[in-house]
Structure formats: structure tokens, C-alpha cells
PDB file of C-alpha atoms in Angstrom:
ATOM      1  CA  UNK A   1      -2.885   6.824  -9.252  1.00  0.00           C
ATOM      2  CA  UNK A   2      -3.678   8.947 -12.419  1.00  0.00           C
ATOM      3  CA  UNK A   3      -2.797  11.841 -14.377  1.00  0.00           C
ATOM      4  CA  UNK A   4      -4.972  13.730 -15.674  1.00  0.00           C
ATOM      5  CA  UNK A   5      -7.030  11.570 -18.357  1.00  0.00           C
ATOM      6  CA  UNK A   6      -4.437   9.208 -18.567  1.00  0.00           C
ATOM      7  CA  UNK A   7      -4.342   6.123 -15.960  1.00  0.00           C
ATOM      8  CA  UNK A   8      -1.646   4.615 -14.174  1.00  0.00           C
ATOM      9  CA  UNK A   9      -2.363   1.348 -13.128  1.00  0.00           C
ATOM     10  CA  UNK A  10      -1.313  -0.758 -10.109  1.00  0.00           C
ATOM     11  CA  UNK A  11      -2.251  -4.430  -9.914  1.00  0.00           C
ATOM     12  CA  UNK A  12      -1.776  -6.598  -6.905  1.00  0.00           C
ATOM     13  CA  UNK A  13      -2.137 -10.266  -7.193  1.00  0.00           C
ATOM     14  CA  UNK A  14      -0.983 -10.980  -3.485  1.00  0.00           C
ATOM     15  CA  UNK A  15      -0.185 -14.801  -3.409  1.00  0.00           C
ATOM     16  CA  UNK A  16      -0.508 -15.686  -7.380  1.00  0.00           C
ATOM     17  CA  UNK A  17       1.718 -17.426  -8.760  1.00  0.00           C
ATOM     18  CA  UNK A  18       3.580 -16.760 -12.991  1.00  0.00           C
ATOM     19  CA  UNK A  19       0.505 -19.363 -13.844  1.00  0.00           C
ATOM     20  CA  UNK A  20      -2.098 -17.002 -12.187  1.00  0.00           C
ATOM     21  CA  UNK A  21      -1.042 -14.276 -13.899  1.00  0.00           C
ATOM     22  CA  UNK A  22      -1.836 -15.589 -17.185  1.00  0.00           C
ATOM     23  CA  UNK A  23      -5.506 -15.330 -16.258  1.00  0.00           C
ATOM     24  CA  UNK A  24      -5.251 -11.876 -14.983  1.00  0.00           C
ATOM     25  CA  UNK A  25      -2.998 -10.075 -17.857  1.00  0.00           C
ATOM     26  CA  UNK A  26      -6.237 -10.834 -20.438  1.00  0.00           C
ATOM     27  CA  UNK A  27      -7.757  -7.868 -19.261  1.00  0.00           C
ATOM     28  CA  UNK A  28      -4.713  -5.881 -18.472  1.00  0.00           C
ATOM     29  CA  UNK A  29      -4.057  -6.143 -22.010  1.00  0.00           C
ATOM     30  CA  UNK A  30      -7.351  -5.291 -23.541  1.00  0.00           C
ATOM     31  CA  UNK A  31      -6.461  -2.154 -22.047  1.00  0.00           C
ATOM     32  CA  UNK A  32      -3.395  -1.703 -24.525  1.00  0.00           C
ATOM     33  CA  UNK A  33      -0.546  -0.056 -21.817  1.00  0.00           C
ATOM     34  CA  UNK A  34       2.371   1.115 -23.493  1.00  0.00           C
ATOM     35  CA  UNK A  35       4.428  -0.216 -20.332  1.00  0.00           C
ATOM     36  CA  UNK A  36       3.906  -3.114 -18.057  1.00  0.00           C
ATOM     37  CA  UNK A  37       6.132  -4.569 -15.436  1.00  0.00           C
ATOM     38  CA  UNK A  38       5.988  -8.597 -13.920  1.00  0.00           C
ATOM     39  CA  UNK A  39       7.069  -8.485 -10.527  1.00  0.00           C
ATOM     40  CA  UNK A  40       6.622 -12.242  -9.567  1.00  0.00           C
ATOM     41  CA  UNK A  41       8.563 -15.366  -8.883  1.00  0.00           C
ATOM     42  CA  UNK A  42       8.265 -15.570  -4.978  1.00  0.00           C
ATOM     43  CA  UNK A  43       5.265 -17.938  -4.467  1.00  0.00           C
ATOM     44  CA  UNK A  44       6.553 -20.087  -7.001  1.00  0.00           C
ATOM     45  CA  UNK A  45      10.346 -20.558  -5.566  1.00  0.00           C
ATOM     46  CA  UNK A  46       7.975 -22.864  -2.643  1.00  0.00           C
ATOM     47  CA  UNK A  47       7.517 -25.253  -5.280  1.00  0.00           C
ATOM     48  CA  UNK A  48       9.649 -25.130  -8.444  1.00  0.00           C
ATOM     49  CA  UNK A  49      13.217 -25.213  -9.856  1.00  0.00           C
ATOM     50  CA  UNK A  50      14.690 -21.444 -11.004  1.00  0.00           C
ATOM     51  CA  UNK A  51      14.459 -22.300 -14.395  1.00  0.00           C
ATOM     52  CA  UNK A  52      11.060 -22.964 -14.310  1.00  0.00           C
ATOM     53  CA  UNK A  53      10.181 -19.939 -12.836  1.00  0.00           C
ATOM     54  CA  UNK A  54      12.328 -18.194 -15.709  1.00  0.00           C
ATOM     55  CA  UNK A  55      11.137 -19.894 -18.451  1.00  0.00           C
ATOM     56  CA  UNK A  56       6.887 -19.050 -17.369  1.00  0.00           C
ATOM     57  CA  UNK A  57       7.985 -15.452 -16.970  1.00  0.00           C
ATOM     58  CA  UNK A  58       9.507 -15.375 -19.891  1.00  0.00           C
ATOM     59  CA  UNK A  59       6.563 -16.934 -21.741  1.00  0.00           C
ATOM     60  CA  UNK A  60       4.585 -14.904 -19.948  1.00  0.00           C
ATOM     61  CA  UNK A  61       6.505 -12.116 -21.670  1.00  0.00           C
ATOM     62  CA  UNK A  62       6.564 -13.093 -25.053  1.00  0.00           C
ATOM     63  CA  UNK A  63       2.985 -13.788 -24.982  1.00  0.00           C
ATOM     64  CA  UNK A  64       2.099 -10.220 -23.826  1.00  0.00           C
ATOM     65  CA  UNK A  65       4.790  -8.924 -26.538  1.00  0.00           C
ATOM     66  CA  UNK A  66       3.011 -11.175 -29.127  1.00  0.00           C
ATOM     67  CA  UNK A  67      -0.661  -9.568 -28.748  1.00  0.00           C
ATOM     68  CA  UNK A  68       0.790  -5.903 -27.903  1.00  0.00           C
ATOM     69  CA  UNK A  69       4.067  -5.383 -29.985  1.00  0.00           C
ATOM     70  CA  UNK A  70       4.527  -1.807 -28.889  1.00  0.00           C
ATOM     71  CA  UNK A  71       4.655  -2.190 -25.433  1.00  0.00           C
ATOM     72  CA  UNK A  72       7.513  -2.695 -23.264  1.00  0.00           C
ATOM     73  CA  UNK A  73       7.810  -5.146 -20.954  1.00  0.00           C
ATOM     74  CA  UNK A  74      10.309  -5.595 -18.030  1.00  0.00           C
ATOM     75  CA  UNK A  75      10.767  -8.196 -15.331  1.00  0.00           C
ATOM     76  CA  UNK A  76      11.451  -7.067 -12.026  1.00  0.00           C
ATOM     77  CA  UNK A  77      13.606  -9.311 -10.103  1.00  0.00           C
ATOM     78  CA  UNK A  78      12.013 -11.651  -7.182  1.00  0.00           C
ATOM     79  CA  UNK A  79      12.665 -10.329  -3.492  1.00  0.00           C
ATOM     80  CA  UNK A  80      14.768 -12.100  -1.227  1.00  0.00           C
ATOM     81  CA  UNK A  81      13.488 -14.354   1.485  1.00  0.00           C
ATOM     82  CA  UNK A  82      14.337 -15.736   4.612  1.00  0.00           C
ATOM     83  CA  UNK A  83      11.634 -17.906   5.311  1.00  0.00           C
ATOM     84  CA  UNK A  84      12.442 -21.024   4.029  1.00  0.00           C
ATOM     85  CA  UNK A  85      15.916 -22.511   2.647  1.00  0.00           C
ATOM     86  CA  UNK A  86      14.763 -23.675  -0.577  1.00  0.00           C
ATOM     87  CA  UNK A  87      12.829 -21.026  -1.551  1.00  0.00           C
ATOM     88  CA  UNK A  88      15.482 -18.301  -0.451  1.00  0.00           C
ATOM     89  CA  UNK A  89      18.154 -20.435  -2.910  1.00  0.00           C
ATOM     90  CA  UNK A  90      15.588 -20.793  -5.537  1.00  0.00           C
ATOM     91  CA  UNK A  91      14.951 -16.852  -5.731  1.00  0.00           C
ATOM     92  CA  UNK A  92      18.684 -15.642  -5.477  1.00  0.00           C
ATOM     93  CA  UNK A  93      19.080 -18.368  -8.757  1.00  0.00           C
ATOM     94  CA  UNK A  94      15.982 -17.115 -10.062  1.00  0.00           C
ATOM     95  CA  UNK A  95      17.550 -13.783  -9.591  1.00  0.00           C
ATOM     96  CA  UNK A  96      20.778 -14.272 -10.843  1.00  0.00           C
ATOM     97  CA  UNK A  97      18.680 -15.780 -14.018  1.00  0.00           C
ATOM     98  CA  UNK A  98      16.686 -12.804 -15.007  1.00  0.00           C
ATOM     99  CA  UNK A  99      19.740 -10.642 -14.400  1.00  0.00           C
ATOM    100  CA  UNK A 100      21.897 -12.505 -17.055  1.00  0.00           C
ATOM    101  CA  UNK A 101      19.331 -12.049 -19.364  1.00  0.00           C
ATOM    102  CA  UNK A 102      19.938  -9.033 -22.043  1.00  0.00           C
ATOM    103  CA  UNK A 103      15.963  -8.002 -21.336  1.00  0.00           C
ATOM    104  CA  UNK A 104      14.474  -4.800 -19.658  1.00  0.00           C
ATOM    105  CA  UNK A 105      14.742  -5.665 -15.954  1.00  0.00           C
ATOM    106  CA  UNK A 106      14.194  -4.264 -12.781  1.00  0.00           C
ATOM    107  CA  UNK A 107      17.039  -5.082 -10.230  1.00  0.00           C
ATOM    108  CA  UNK A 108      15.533  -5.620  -6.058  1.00  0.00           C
ATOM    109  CA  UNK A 109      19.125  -7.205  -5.127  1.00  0.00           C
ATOM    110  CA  UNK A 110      18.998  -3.365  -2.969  1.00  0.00           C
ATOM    111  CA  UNK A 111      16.154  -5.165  -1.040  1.00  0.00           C
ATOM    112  CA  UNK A 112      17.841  -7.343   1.861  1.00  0.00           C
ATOM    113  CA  UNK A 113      17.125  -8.993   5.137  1.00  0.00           C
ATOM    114  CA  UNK A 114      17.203  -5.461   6.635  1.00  0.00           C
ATOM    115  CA  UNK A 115      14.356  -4.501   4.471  1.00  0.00           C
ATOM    116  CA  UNK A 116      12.153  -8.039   5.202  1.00  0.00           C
ATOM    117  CA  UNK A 117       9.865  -8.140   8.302  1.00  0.00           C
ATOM    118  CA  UNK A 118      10.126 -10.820  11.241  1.00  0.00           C
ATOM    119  CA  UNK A 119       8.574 -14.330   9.453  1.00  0.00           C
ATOM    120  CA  UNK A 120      10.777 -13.681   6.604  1.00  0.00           C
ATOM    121  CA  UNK A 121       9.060 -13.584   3.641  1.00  0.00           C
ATOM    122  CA  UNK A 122       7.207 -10.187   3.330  1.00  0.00           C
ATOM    123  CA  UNK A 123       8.858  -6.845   2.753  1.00  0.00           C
ATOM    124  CA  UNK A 124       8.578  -4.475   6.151  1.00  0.00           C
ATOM    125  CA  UNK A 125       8.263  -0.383   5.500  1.00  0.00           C
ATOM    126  CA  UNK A 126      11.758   0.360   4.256  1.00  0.00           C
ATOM    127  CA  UNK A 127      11.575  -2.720   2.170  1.00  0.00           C
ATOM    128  CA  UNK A 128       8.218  -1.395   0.581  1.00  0.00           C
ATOM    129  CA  UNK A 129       9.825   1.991  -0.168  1.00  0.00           C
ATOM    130  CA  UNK A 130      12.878   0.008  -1.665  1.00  0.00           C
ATOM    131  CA  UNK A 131      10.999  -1.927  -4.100  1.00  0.00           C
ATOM    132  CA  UNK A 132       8.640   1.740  -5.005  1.00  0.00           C
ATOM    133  CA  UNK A 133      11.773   3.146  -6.020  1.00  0.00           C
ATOM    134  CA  UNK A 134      13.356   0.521  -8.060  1.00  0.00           C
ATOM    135  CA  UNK A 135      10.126   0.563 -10.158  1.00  0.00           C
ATOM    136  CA  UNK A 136       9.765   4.550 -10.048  1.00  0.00           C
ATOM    137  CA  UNK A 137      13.226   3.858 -11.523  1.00  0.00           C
ATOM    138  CA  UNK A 138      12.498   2.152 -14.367  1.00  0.00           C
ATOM    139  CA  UNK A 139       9.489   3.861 -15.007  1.00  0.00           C
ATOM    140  CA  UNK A 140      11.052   7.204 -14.931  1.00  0.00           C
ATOM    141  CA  UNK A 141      13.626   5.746 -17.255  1.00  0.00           C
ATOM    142  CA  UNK A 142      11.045   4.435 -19.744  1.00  0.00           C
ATOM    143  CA  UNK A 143       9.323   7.845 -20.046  1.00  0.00           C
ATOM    144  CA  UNK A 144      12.318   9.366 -20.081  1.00  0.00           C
ATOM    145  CA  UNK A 145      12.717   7.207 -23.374  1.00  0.00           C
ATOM    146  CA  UNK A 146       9.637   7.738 -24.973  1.00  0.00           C
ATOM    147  CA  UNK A 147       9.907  11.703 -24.089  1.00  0.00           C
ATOM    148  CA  UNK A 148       7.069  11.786 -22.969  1.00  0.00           C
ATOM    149  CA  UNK A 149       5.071  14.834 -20.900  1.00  0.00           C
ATOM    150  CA  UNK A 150       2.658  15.207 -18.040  1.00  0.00           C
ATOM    151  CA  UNK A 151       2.000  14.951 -14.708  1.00  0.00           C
ATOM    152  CA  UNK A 152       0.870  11.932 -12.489  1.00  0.00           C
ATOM    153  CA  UNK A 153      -1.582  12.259  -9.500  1.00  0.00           C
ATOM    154  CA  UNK A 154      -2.360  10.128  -6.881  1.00  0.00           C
ATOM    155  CA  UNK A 155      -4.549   9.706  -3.794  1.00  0.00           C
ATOM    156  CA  UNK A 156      -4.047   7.544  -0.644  1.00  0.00           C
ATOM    157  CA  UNK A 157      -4.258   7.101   2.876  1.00  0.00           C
ATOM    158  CA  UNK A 158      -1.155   5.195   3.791  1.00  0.00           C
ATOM    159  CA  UNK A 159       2.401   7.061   4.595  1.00  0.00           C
ATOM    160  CA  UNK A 160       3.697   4.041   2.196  1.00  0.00           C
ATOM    161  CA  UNK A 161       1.453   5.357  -0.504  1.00  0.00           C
ATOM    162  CA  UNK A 162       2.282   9.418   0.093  1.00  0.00           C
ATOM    163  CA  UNK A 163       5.632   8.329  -0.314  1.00  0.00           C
ATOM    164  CA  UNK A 164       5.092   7.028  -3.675  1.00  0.00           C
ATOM    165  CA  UNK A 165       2.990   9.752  -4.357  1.00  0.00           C
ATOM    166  CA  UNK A 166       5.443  12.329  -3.281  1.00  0.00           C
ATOM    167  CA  UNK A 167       8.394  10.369  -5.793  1.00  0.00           C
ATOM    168  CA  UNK A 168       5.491  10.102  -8.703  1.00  0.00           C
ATOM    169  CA  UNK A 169       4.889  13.843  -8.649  1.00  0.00           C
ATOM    170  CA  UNK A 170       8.130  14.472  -9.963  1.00  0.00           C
ATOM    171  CA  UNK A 171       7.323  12.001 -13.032  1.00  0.00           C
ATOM    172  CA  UNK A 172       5.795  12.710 -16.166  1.00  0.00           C
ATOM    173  CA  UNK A 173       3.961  10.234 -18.472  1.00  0.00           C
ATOM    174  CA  UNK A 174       2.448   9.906 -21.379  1.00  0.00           C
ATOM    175  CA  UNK A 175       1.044   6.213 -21.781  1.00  0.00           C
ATOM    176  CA  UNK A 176      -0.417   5.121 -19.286  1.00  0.00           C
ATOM    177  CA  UNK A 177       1.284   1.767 -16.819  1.00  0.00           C
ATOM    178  CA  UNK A 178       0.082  -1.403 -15.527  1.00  0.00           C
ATOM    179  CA  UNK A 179       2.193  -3.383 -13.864  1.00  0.00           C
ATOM    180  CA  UNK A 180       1.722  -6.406 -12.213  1.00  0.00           C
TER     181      UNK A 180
END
């Protein structure tokens, strides 16, 4: 997705955990966005307490912060799950967490077992479009901030994707996104 000189960036770490991220925000930072968006939490409710989960994002935050002052950074809140037991109590506290927290956030609690395919754990189609427009959402309300101008384009091949397109059409940027 771009607009016309300006990127938008979309990065997909299927599977990593807050601690993988560290190693892949070095070069998302290098990049200086004005705007970038940590949509994680998931993995790690397998194997760690909410607060654990909160306090790595949050570092994770603070450290992106530290080396790029002007940009804005918001957490987006975990998905539900229906997978496991633990995990599934571990994201709604991880959830409930980030959501007491006076921070920029992005709230999924819109996304529920409806929107979550047969195993459980991944989002199905209306899920996918659920979480697009939470984050269309906040982007929109971030430009909308800045005042900023333009027009975003984007190419695909999935409906999923044409979807997002079709909602990111009607947005217009300045700086450009990554979000994670």
C-alpha cells in the first residue's frame, strides 16, 4: 500500500512473539514513521502472565519513543481466543490491562468468537475485516490529528485486501505508517 511517494507500511510477523519484535522494529525505525502501531500479545498469552506481556509491550514502546520522539505509538489490543483456557484468560487480562492504561490504544474487544475460525485461535474473514477497521480507525484518527493531506493507494489480489483498499481510499496521509 502507498500513496503517491509516500509509503504505507504493513509488517507481518505471523507467530513472533513482544521479544521478536525487538529484533524486527531496528529497521522499522531506521525508516523514521511518524506512526506505528504493536498489534501483539497472542503468542505470548501460551506462555506468560498478563503483566508480563504488558510490561514488554510497554518497553517495547518506550524504547521506540526513546530513539523516535515524534512518532506516535499505539498498542492495539490482543484478539480473543478460544483455543486454549489459559491463554484465552491471559489475553482478556492482557486486554483489560492495555485498556486501563491512559496510552494511544486500539480497542479489538468488537472482535469475538463469531469473528474467530474453527481451531480457535486465528481470525476467520469477518474477523480480518474487524481488526482492518479498528486500525483504519485509529489511523484515520491520527491523520485526522496531524491534518494531514493525500491520498493512499494500494494493490492486491485478495477480496480481504480490496476491502482494505476500498476503506484506505477514503484516507489521506501525510507520514507515512508502519505498523507491526
Amino acid at each position: 500500500m502507498s500513496r503517491k511517494g509516500r509509503p504505507v507500511k504493513v509488517h507481518n510477523f505471523r507467530g513472533a512473539s513482544v521479544d521478536d519484535l525487538w529484533f524486527h522494529v531496528i529497521p522499522i525505525i531506521r525508516k523514521k514513521p511518524s506512526y506505528i502501531i504493536i498489534h501483539a500479545g497472542t503468542v505470548d498469552a501460551c506462555y506468560s502472565k498478563s503483566r508480563e506481556i504488558l510490561d514488554k509491550l510497554l518497553s517495547l514502546k518506550s524504547f521506540i519513543t526513546s530513539k523516535l520522539p515524534n512518532c506516535k505509538v499505539s498498542l492495539s489490543t490482543p484478539t480473543v481466543r478460544f483455543d486454549d483456557g489459559y491463554p484465552s484468560l491471559v489475553v482478556r487480562q492482557l486486554t483489560n490491562h492495555i485498556l486501563e492504561l491512559n496510552i494511544g490504544i486500539i480497542d479489538n474487544r468488537n472482535i469475538t468468537g463469531r469473528n474467530i475460525g474453527k481451531k480457535g485461535l486465528h481470525l476467520n474473514q469477518t474477523g480480518t475485516n474487524l481488526l482492518a477497521k479498528n486500525i483504519f480507525t485509529a489511523i484515520k484518527r491520527f491523520w485526522r490529528e496531524k491534518g494531514c493531506p493525500g491520498i493512499i493507494h494500494g494493490s492486491s489480489d485478495t477480496t480481504s485486501d480490496y476491502k482494505i483498499e476500498t476503506e484506505l481510499a477514503s484516507i489521506e496521509p501525510e507520514h507515512p505508517f508502519f505498523i507491526s
